[in-house]
Coordinates of C-alpha atoms and ligand atoms in Angstrom, one line a residue:
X1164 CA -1.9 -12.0 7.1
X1165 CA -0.1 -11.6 3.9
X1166 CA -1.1 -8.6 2.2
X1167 CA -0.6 -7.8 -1.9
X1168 CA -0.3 -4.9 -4.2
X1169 CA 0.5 -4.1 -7.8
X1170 CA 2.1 -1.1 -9.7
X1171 CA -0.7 0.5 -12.0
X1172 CA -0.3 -1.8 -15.2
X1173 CA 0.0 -5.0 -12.9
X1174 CA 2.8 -6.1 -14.3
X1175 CA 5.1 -5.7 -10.9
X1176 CA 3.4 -7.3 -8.1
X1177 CA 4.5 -7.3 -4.4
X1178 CA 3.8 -9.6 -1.5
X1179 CA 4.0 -8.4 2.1
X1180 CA 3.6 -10.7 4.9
X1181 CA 1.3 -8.3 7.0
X1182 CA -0.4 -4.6 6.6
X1183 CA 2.0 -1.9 7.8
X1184 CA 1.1 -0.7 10.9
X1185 CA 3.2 2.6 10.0
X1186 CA 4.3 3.9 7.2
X1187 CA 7.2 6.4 6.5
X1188 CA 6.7 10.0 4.9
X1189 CA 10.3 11.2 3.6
X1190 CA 11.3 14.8 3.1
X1191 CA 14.4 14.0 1.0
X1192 CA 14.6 15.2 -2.5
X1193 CA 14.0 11.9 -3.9
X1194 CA 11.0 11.2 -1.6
X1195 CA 9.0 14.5 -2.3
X1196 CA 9.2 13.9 -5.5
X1197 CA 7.9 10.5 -5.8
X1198 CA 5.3 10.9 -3.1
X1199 CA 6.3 7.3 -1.3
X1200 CA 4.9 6.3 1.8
X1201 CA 7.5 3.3 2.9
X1202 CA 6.1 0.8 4.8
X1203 CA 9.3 -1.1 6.1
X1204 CA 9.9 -5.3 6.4
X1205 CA 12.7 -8.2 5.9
X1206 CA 13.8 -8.4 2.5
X1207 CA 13.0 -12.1 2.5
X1208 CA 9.6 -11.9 3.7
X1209 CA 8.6 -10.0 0.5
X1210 CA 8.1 -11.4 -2.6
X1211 CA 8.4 -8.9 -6.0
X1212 CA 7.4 -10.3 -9.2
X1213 CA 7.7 -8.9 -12.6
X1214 CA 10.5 -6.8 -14.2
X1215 CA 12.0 -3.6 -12.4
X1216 CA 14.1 -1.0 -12.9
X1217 CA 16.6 0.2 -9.8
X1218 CA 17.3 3.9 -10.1
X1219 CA 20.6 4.7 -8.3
X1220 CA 21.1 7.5 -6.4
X1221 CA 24.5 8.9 -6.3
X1222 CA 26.7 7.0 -3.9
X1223 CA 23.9 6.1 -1.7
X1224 CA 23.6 2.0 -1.6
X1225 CA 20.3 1.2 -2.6
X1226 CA 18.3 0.6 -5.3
X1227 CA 15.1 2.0 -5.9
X1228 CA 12.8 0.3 -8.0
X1229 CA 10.4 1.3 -10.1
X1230 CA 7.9 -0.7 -13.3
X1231 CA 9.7 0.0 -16.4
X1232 CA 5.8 0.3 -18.4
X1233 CA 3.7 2.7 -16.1
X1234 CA 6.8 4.6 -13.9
X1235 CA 5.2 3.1 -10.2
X1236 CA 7.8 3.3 -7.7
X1237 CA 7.6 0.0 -5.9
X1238 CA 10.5 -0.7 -3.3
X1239 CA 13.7 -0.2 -3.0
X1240 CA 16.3 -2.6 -1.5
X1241 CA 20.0 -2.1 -0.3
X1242 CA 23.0 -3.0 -2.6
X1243 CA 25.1 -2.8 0.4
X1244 CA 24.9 -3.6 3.5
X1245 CA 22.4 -5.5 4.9
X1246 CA 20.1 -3.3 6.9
X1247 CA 17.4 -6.6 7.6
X1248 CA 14.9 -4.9 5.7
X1249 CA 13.6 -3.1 2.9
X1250 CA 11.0 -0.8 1.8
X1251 CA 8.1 -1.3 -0.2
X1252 CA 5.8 1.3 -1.5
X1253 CA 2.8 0.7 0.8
X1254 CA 0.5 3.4 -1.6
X1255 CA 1.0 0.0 -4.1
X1256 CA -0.7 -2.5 -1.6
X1257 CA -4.2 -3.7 -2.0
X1258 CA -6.3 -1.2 1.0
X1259 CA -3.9 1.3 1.8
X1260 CA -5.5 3.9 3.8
X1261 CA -2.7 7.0 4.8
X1262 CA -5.7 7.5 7.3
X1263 CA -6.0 4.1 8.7
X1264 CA -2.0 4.1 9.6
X1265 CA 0.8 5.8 11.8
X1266 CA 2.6 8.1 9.2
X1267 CA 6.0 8.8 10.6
X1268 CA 8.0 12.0 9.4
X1269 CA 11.4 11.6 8.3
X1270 CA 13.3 14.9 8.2
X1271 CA 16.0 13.6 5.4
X1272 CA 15.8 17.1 4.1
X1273 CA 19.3 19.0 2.7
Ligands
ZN148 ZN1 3.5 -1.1 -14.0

Protein backbone atom coordinates (compact mmCIF):
# COMPACT_ATOMS: atom_id res chain seq x y z
CA UNK A 1 0.00 0.00 0.00
CA UNK A 2 1.36 3.26 -1.07
CA UNK A 3 2.30 5.29 1.66
CA UNK A 4 2.76 9.50 1.66
CA UNK A 5 4.54 12.19 3.48
CA UNK A 6 5.29 15.89 3.28
CA UNK A 7 8.18 18.24 4.44
CA UNK A 8 6.85 20.56 7.30
CA UNK A 9 5.30 23.48 5.09
CA UNK A 10 3.71 20.78 2.60
CA UNK A 11 5.00 22.12 -0.10
CA UNK A 12 7.44 18.92 -1.08
CA UNK A 13 5.43 15.84 -1.03
CA UNK A 14 6.68 12.24 -1.44
CA UNK A 15 4.94 9.08 -2.50
CA UNK A 16 6.22 5.67 -1.48
CA UNK A 17 4.83 2.60 -2.74
CA UNK A 18 4.83 0.70 0.72
CA UNK A 19 5.86 1.48 4.66
CA UNK A 20 9.51 0.77 5.18
CA UNK A 21 9.97 -2.19 6.87
CA UNK A 22 13.62 -0.85 7.92
CA UNK A 23 14.94 2.18 8.07
CA UNK A 24 18.72 3.26 8.02
CA UNK A 25 20.46 5.27 10.94
CA UNK A 26 23.78 6.91 9.37
CA UNK A 27 26.85 7.84 11.46
CA UNK A 28 28.42 9.98 8.70
CA UNK A 29 28.91 13.60 9.17
CA UNK A 30 26.21 14.52 6.98
CA UNK A 31 23.77 12.06 8.60
CA UNK A 32 24.27 13.13 12.27
CA UNK A 33 23.70 16.24 11.50
CA UNK A 34 20.44 16.05 9.71
CA UNK A 35 19.04 13.31 11.90
CA UNK A 36 17.72 11.13 8.64
CA UNK A 37 16.31 7.86 9.08
CA UNK A 38 16.53 6.51 5.17
CA UNK A 39 14.09 4.19 4.33
CA UNK A 40 15.37 2.80 0.91
CA UNK A 41 13.23 2.02 -2.61
CA UNK A 42 13.40 2.18 -6.68
CA UNK A 43 13.72 5.60 -7.77
CA UNK A 44 10.83 5.14 -10.07
CA UNK A 45 8.44 3.77 -7.63
CA UNK A 46 8.60 7.21 -5.81
CA UNK A 47 6.97 10.07 -6.75
CA UNK A 48 8.45 13.73 -5.30
CA UNK A 49 6.39 16.73 -6.00
CA UNK A 50 7.14 20.25 -5.37
CA UNK A 51 10.46 22.28 -5.67
CA UNK A 52 13.86 20.97 -4.07
CA UNK A 53 17.03 21.78 -3.52
CA UNK A 54 20.03 19.03 -3.97
CA UNK A 55 22.92 19.81 -1.69
CA UNK A 56 26.09 18.21 -3.06
CA UNK A 57 28.57 16.70 -1.15
CA UNK A 58 32.05 16.90 -2.25
CA UNK A 59 32.74 14.38 -5.01
CA UNK A 60 30.23 11.95 -3.66
CA UNK A 61 27.39 11.40 -6.55
CA UNK A 62 24.35 12.12 -5.12
CA UNK A 63 22.13 14.66 -4.45
CA UNK A 64 20.55 15.30 -1.36
CA UNK A 65 17.43 17.09 -1.35
CA UNK A 66 16.01 19.20 0.87
CA UNK A 67 12.49 21.99 0.74
CA UNK A 68 13.98 25.29 -0.14
CA UNK A 69 10.94 27.09 2.50
CA UNK A 70 11.10 25.12 5.79
CA UNK A 71 14.97 23.24 5.35
CA UNK A 72 13.18 19.34 5.59
CA UNK A 73 15.56 16.94 4.20
CA UNK A 74 13.52 14.75 1.98
CA UNK A 75 15.54 12.19 -0.22
CA UNK A 76 18.30 12.12 -1.91
CA UNK A 77 18.89 10.43 -5.33
CA UNK A 78 22.22 9.40 -7.30
CA UNK A 79 23.68 11.67 -10.05
CA UNK A 80 25.71 8.79 -11.09
CA UNK A 81 25.43 5.68 -11.30
CA UNK A 82 22.43 3.87 -10.95
CA UNK A 83 22.33 2.12 -7.66
CA UNK A 84 18.23 0.90 -8.44
CA UNK A 85 17.20 2.91 -5.63
CA UNK A 86 17.08 5.89 -3.63
CA UNK A 87 16.42 7.20 -0.21
CA UNK A 88 13.65 8.94 1.06
CA UNK A 89 13.45 10.53 4.43
CA UNK A 90 11.05 8.07 6.08
CA UNK A 91 10.73 10.68 9.46
CA UNK A 92 8.75 12.71 6.38
CA UNK A 93 6.05 9.89 5.80
CA UNK A 94 2.67 9.96 7.13
CA UNK A 95 2.95 7.30 10.56
CA UNK A 96 6.47 6.91 10.94
CA UNK A 97 7.18 5.19 14.14
CA UNK A 98 11.32 4.70 14.74
CA UNK A 99 9.69 2.11 17.28
CA UNK A 100 7.42 0.30 15.03
CA UNK A 101 10.55 -0.45 12.41
CA UNK A 102 14.05 -2.24 12.08
CA UNK A 103 16.54 0.65 12.50
CA UNK A 104 19.79 -0.52 10.90
CA UNK A 105 23.20 1.16 11.94
CA UNK A 106 25.36 2.32 9.33
CA UNK A 107 28.97 2.94 10.59
CA UNK A 108 29.83 5.60 7.69
CA UNK A 109 31.80 7.32 10.28
CA UNK A 110 35.50 9.10 9.41
ZN1 LIG B 1 8.77 22.53 3.24
Amino acid sequence: MAVHGSCHCGRVRIEAPSAPAWVADCNCSLCRRLAWRVAYFPPDEVRISGETLAYIWGDRMIGIHHCPVCGCGTHWRTLGEDFGRMGVNARLLDGFDESAVEVRKFDNAG
